[in-house]
């Protein structure tokens, strides 16, 4: 089996690379700049990939040039803003990276997908409108809510091609993007995500799921 993972040089992406390699996947690890930790894995690293740029993604596709079983859209950014210090350029950037870029990735690599392939969108409970409980992180929350809608639409579109889409919250993971309050190690999150990937099918395609397995309200 062959998989593409974006944002693969650290955090959840790196841990998921390791987990999938362990499970026998041939992993194409896409990132802007490789890390020492990523170099240690038996993954094919493709550097200088800008997920917001179609031309950059096309170059990566040419390098891969093989049918894919799995795409994991993991690359993302996070800025903790309030209404008082809101930066509209920051909001635009969040939408470009967190919401639109995953669609660019899927659109670019769609010719390499086949019946039975899976697409994973790493989202967040922060994108749940039902669960919104604070007036903070405007940029991040809005971008993840948008990702959820785009991913749901994508699941409907790809179903006729027999390609399933999983929208997954990885848990509150200890990464460079999170605060000291995070409790889950990247490896633990990756193990849970790998299980969700295995369980993903056309029947549950388009569902918003927590890494622990339960569905999350929109």
mmCIF file of C-alpha atoms in Angstrom:
data_model
loop_
_atom_site.group_PDB
_atom_site.id
_atom_site.type_symbol
_atom_site.label_atom_id
_atom_site.label_comp_id
_atom_site.label_asym_id
_atom_site.label_seq_id
_atom_site.Cartn_x
_atom_site.Cartn_y
_atom_site.Cartn_z
ATOM 1 C CA UNK A 1 0.000 0.000 0.000
ATOM 2 C CA UNK A 2 1.142 3.519 -0.785
ATOM 3 C CA UNK A 3 0.388 6.724 1.111
ATOM 4 C CA UNK A 4 1.047 10.455 0.825
ATOM 5 C CA UNK A 5 1.241 12.520 4.023
ATOM 6 C CA UNK A 6 1.557 16.313 4.073
ATOM 7 C CA UNK A 7 3.259 18.178 6.914
ATOM 8 C CA UNK A 8 5.268 15.021 7.525
ATOM 9 C CA UNK A 9 8.411 16.445 9.105
ATOM 10 C CA UNK A 10 7.170 16.825 12.687
ATOM 11 C CA UNK A 11 4.344 16.314 15.169
ATOM 12 C CA UNK A 12 1.326 14.294 14.108
ATOM 13 C CA UNK A 13 2.515 13.984 10.508
ATOM 14 C CA UNK A 14 5.869 12.532 11.533
ATOM 15 C CA UNK A 15 4.265 10.129 14.005
ATOM 16 C CA UNK A 16 1.745 8.995 11.405
ATOM 17 C CA UNK A 17 4.543 8.409 8.896
ATOM 18 C CA UNK A 18 6.245 6.144 11.423
ATOM 19 C CA UNK A 19 2.989 4.339 12.203
ATOM 20 C CA UNK A 20 2.132 3.687 8.548
ATOM 21 C CA UNK A 21 5.672 2.564 7.700
ATOM 22 C CA UNK A 22 5.374 0.132 10.603
ATOM 23 C CA UNK A 23 2.148 -1.174 9.071
ATOM 24 C CA UNK A 24 3.863 -1.826 5.756
ATOM 25 C CA UNK A 25 2.929 1.273 3.786
ATOM 26 C CA UNK A 26 5.278 2.844 1.283
ATOM 27 C CA UNK A 27 5.057 6.425 2.524
ATOM 28 C CA UNK A 28 5.715 9.567 0.510
ATOM 29 C CA UNK A 29 6.428 12.224 3.128
ATOM 30 C CA UNK A 30 5.714 15.740 1.849
ATOM 31 C CA UNK A 31 7.131 18.733 3.706
ATOM 32 C CA UNK A 32 8.756 22.119 3.249
ATOM 33 C CA UNK A 33 11.960 20.984 4.937
ATOM 34 C CA UNK A 34 12.846 17.512 6.174
ATOM 35 C CA UNK A 35 13.777 16.886 9.805
ATOM 36 C CA UNK A 36 16.399 14.561 11.258
ATOM 37 C CA UNK A 37 13.593 12.466 12.738
ATOM 38 C CA UNK A 38 11.947 12.067 9.335
ATOM 39 C CA UNK A 39 15.241 11.077 7.715
ATOM 40 C CA UNK A 40 15.465 8.137 10.119
ATOM 41 C CA UNK A 41 12.230 6.631 8.803
ATOM 42 C CA UNK A 42 11.959 4.370 5.775
ATOM 43 C CA UNK A 43 9.868 6.955 3.955
ATOM 44 C CA UNK A 44 10.421 8.679 0.631
ATOM 45 C CA UNK A 45 10.842 12.328 1.560
ATOM 46 C CA UNK A 46 9.812 15.040 -0.893
ATOM 47 C CA UNK A 47 10.981 18.470 0.257
ATOM 48 C CA UNK A 48 10.100 22.037 -0.713
ATOM 49 C CA UNK A 49 6.412 21.228 -1.066
ATOM 50 C CA UNK A 50 4.062 24.177 -0.606
ATOM 51 C CA UNK A 51 0.565 22.739 -0.175
ATOM 52 C CA UNK A 52 -0.995 26.081 -1.112
ATOM 53 C CA UNK A 53 0.723 26.073 -4.519
ATOM 54 C CA UNK A 54 -0.640 23.861 -7.310
ATOM 55 C CA UNK A 55 2.642 24.016 -9.254
ATOM 56 C CA UNK A 56 4.559 22.760 -6.209
ATOM 57 C CA UNK A 57 2.070 19.925 -5.739
ATOM 58 C CA UNK A 58 2.276 18.999 -9.427
ATOM 59 C CA UNK A 59 6.054 18.615 -9.095
ATOM 60 C CA UNK A 60 5.530 16.284 -6.136
ATOM 61 C CA UNK A 61 2.967 14.277 -8.113
ATOM 62 C CA UNK A 62 5.443 13.806 -10.958
ATOM 63 C CA UNK A 63 8.037 12.513 -8.484
ATOM 64 C CA UNK A 64 5.555 10.052 -6.976
ATOM 65 C CA UNK A 65 3.890 8.925 -10.225
ATOM 66 C CA UNK A 66 2.314 5.745 -8.836
ATOM 67 C CA UNK A 67 -1.224 4.725 -7.799
ATOM 68 C CA UNK A 68 -2.029 5.726 -4.223
ATOM 69 C CA UNK A 69 -4.106 3.983 -1.565
ATOM 70 C CA UNK A 70 -4.119 6.848 0.917
ATOM 71 C CA UNK A 71 -3.712 10.615 1.187
ATOM 72 C CA UNK A 72 -3.449 12.260 4.607
ATOM 73 C CA UNK A 73 -3.919 16.030 4.610
ATOM 74 C CA UNK A 74 -2.132 16.882 7.840
ATOM 75 C CA UNK A 75 -0.306 20.159 7.083
ATOM 76 C CA UNK A 76 -1.780 23.090 8.955
ATOM 77 C CA UNK A 77 -1.152 26.259 10.948
ATOM 78 C CA UNK A 78 -2.515 27.615 14.216
ATOM 79 C CA UNK A 79 -2.692 31.139 15.625
ATOM 80 C CA UNK A 80 -4.413 31.865 18.936
ATOM 81 C CA UNK A 81 -6.178 35.181 18.276
ATOM 82 C CA UNK A 82 -8.998 37.068 19.959
ATOM 83 C CA UNK A 83 -11.353 39.626 18.428
ATOM 84 C CA UNK A 84 -9.298 42.450 19.948
ATOM 85 C CA UNK A 85 -6.064 41.417 18.216
ATOM 86 C CA UNK A 86 -7.556 39.879 15.089
ATOM 87 C CA UNK A 87 -5.374 40.059 11.975
ATOM 88 C CA UNK A 88 -7.342 39.688 8.746
ATOM 89 C CA UNK A 89 -4.263 38.652 6.807
ATOM 90 C CA UNK A 90 -3.815 35.876 9.367
ATOM 91 C CA UNK A 91 -7.403 34.718 8.810
ATOM 92 C CA UNK A 92 -6.817 34.617 5.059
ATOM 93 C CA UNK A 93 -3.629 32.606 5.549
ATOM 94 C CA UNK A 94 -5.433 30.111 7.797
ATOM 95 C CA UNK A 95 -8.099 29.556 5.155
ATOM 96 C CA UNK A 96 -5.449 29.125 2.460
ATOM 97 C CA UNK A 97 -3.463 26.544 4.447
ATOM 98 C CA UNK A 98 -6.079 24.781 6.586
ATOM 99 C CA UNK A 99 -9.148 24.852 4.330
ATOM 100 C CA UNK A 100 -8.237 25.310 0.670
ATOM 101 C CA UNK A 101 -4.839 23.572 0.486
ATOM 102 C CA UNK A 102 -6.253 20.113 1.356
ATOM 103 C CA UNK A 103 -8.605 20.437 -1.631
ATOM 104 C CA UNK A 104 -5.672 21.434 -3.834
ATOM 105 C CA UNK A 105 -3.817 18.324 -2.681
ATOM 106 C CA UNK A 106 -6.746 16.035 -3.473
ATOM 107 C CA UNK A 107 -7.433 17.692 -6.835
ATOM 108 C CA UNK A 108 -3.769 17.369 -7.818
ATOM 109 C CA UNK A 109 -3.383 13.750 -6.750
ATOM 110 C CA UNK A 110 -6.846 12.554 -7.803
ATOM 111 C CA UNK A 111 -5.471 10.953 -11.014
ATOM 112 C CA UNK A 112 -3.331 8.693 -8.793
ATOM 113 C CA UNK A 113 -6.261 7.578 -6.625
ATOM 114 C CA UNK A 114 -8.315 4.499 -7.451
ATOM 115 C CA UNK A 115 -11.408 2.637 -6.348
ATOM 116 C CA UNK A 116 -10.919 1.807 -2.668
ATOM 117 C CA UNK A 117 -8.474 4.644 -1.985
ATOM 118 C CA UNK A 118 -8.920 6.793 1.118
ATOM 119 C CA UNK A 119 -8.524 10.520 1.774
ATOM 120 C CA UNK A 120 -7.989 11.761 5.329
ATOM 121 C CA UNK A 121 -8.550 15.328 6.467
ATOM 122 C CA UNK A 122 -6.949 16.130 9.822
ATOM 123 C CA UNK A 123 -9.467 18.555 11.285
ATOM 124 C CA UNK A 124 -10.222 19.590 14.866
ATOM 125 C CA UNK A 125 -13.052 19.789 17.364
ATOM 126 C CA UNK A 126 -12.296 23.516 17.188
ATOM 127 C CA UNK A 127 -14.107 23.413 13.847
ATOM 128 C CA UNK A 128 -17.317 22.162 15.470
ATOM 129 C CA UNK A 129 -19.863 24.991 15.575
ATOM 130 C CA UNK A 130 -21.954 23.007 18.062
ATOM 131 C CA UNK A 131 -19.022 22.749 20.470
ATOM 132 C CA UNK A 132 -17.852 26.375 20.160
ATOM 133 C CA UNK A 133 -17.324 27.560 23.733
ATOM 134 C CA UNK A 134 -14.953 30.539 23.626
ATOM 135 C CA UNK A 135 -14.377 33.724 21.681
ATOM 136 C CA UNK A 136 -10.789 32.839 20.868
ATOM 137 C CA UNK A 137 -8.778 31.425 17.960
ATOM 138 C CA UNK A 138 -10.986 33.061 15.322
ATOM 139 C CA UNK A 139 -8.674 32.176 12.432
ATOM 140 C CA UNK A 140 -8.099 28.542 13.338
ATOM 141 C CA UNK A 141 -11.666 27.672 14.294
ATOM 142 C CA UNK A 142 -13.172 29.257 11.193
ATOM 143 C CA UNK A 143 -10.655 27.559 8.902
ATOM 144 C CA UNK A 144 -11.354 24.125 10.402
ATOM 145 C CA UNK A 145 -15.128 24.644 10.194
ATOM 146 C CA UNK A 146 -14.660 25.483 6.515
ATOM 147 C CA UNK A 147 -12.469 22.404 6.065
ATOM 148 C CA UNK A 148 -15.241 20.256 7.530
ATOM 149 C CA UNK A 149 -17.813 21.520 5.022
ATOM 150 C CA UNK A 150 -15.437 21.197 2.084
ATOM 151 C CA UNK A 151 -14.500 17.685 3.210
ATOM 152 C CA UNK A 152 -18.138 16.631 3.566
ATOM 153 C CA UNK A 153 -18.848 17.859 0.038
ATOM 154 C CA UNK A 154 -15.731 16.057 -1.184
ATOM 155 C CA UNK A 155 -16.928 12.819 0.411
ATOM 156 C CA UNK A 156 -20.205 13.079 -1.499
ATOM 157 C CA UNK A 157 -18.387 13.781 -4.776
ATOM 158 C CA UNK A 158 -15.806 10.997 -4.383
ATOM 159 C CA UNK A 159 -18.290 8.344 -3.296
ATOM 160 C CA UNK A 160 -19.255 7.629 -6.904
ATOM 161 C CA UNK A 161 -15.568 6.975 -7.571
ATOM 162 C CA UNK A 162 -15.572 4.592 -4.579
ATOM 163 C CA UNK A 163 -13.071 6.763 -2.703
ATOM 164 C CA UNK A 164 -13.832 7.346 0.985
ATOM 165 C CA UNK A 165 -13.092 10.489 2.998
ATOM 166 C CA UNK A 166 -12.366 10.590 6.729
ATOM 167 C CA UNK A 167 -12.592 13.843 8.711
ATOM 168 C CA UNK A 168 -10.636 13.191 11.900
ATOM 169 C CA UNK A 169 -9.825 15.105 15.084
ATOM 170 C CA UNK A 170 -6.409 13.814 16.277
ATOM 171 C CA UNK A 171 -6.902 14.716 19.931
ATOM 172 C CA UNK A 172 -5.209 17.489 21.901
ATOM 173 C CA UNK A 173 -1.697 16.527 20.873
ATOM 174 C CA UNK A 174 1.618 17.816 22.201
ATOM 175 C CA UNK A 175 3.088 19.583 19.155
ATOM 176 C CA UNK A 176 4.806 22.859 18.308
ATOM 177 C CA UNK A 177 1.359 24.335 17.613
ATOM 178 C CA UNK A 178 -0.326 23.494 20.918
ATOM 179 C CA UNK A 179 -0.026 24.847 24.455
ATOM 180 C CA UNK A 180 1.291 23.120 27.556
ATOM 181 C CA UNK A 181 -2.252 21.907 28.256
ATOM 182 C CA UNK A 182 -2.009 19.246 25.526
ATOM 183 C CA UNK A 183 -1.955 15.748 26.988
ATOM 184 C CA UNK A 184 -1.689 13.318 24.063
ATOM 185 C CA UNK A 185 1.654 12.235 22.628
ATOM 186 C CA UNK A 186 1.937 12.291 18.799
ATOM 187 C CA UNK A 187 2.604 8.539 18.772
ATOM 188 C CA UNK A 188 -0.631 7.852 20.667
ATOM 189 C CA UNK A 189 -2.590 10.059 18.299
ATOM 190 C CA UNK A 190 -1.041 8.349 15.270
ATOM 191 C CA UNK A 191 -2.022 4.932 16.604
ATOM 192 C CA UNK A 192 -5.618 6.065 17.009
ATOM 193 C CA UNK A 193 -5.673 7.694 13.589
ATOM 194 C CA UNK A 194 -4.283 4.538 11.978
ATOM 195 C CA UNK A 195 -7.167 2.590 13.505
ATOM 196 C CA UNK A 196 -9.696 5.098 12.137
ATOM 197 C CA UNK A 197 -8.071 4.835 8.708
ATOM 198 C CA UNK A 198 -8.453 1.063 8.779
ATOM 199 C CA UNK A 199 -12.121 1.385 9.770
ATOM 200 C CA UNK A 200 -12.912 4.015 7.114
ATOM 201 C CA UNK A 201 -15.233 2.792 4.370
ATOM 202 C CA UNK A 202 -17.744 4.136 1.865
ATOM 203 C CA UNK A 203 -20.436 3.459 4.486
ATOM 204 C CA UNK A 204 -18.955 5.885 7.045
ATOM 205 C CA UNK A 205 -17.284 8.235 4.551
ATOM 206 C CA UNK A 206 -17.774 11.909 5.348
ATOM 207 C CA UNK A 207 -18.225 11.434 9.097
ATOM 208 C CA UNK A 208 -16.486 13.770 11.565
ATOM 209 C CA UNK A 209 -14.751 11.500 14.077
ATOM 210 C CA UNK A 210 -12.645 11.869 17.206
ATOM 211 C CA UNK A 211 -9.402 9.893 17.424
ATOM 212 C CA UNK A 212 -11.096 7.886 20.192
ATOM 213 C CA UNK A 213 -13.681 6.702 17.665
ATOM 214 C CA UNK A 214 -16.890 8.593 18.432
ATOM 215 C CA UNK A 215 -18.557 11.027 16.032
ATOM 216 C CA UNK A 216 -18.327 14.774 16.622
ATOM 217 C CA UNK A 217 -21.286 17.132 16.001
ATOM 218 C CA UNK A 218 -20.812 19.649 13.223
#
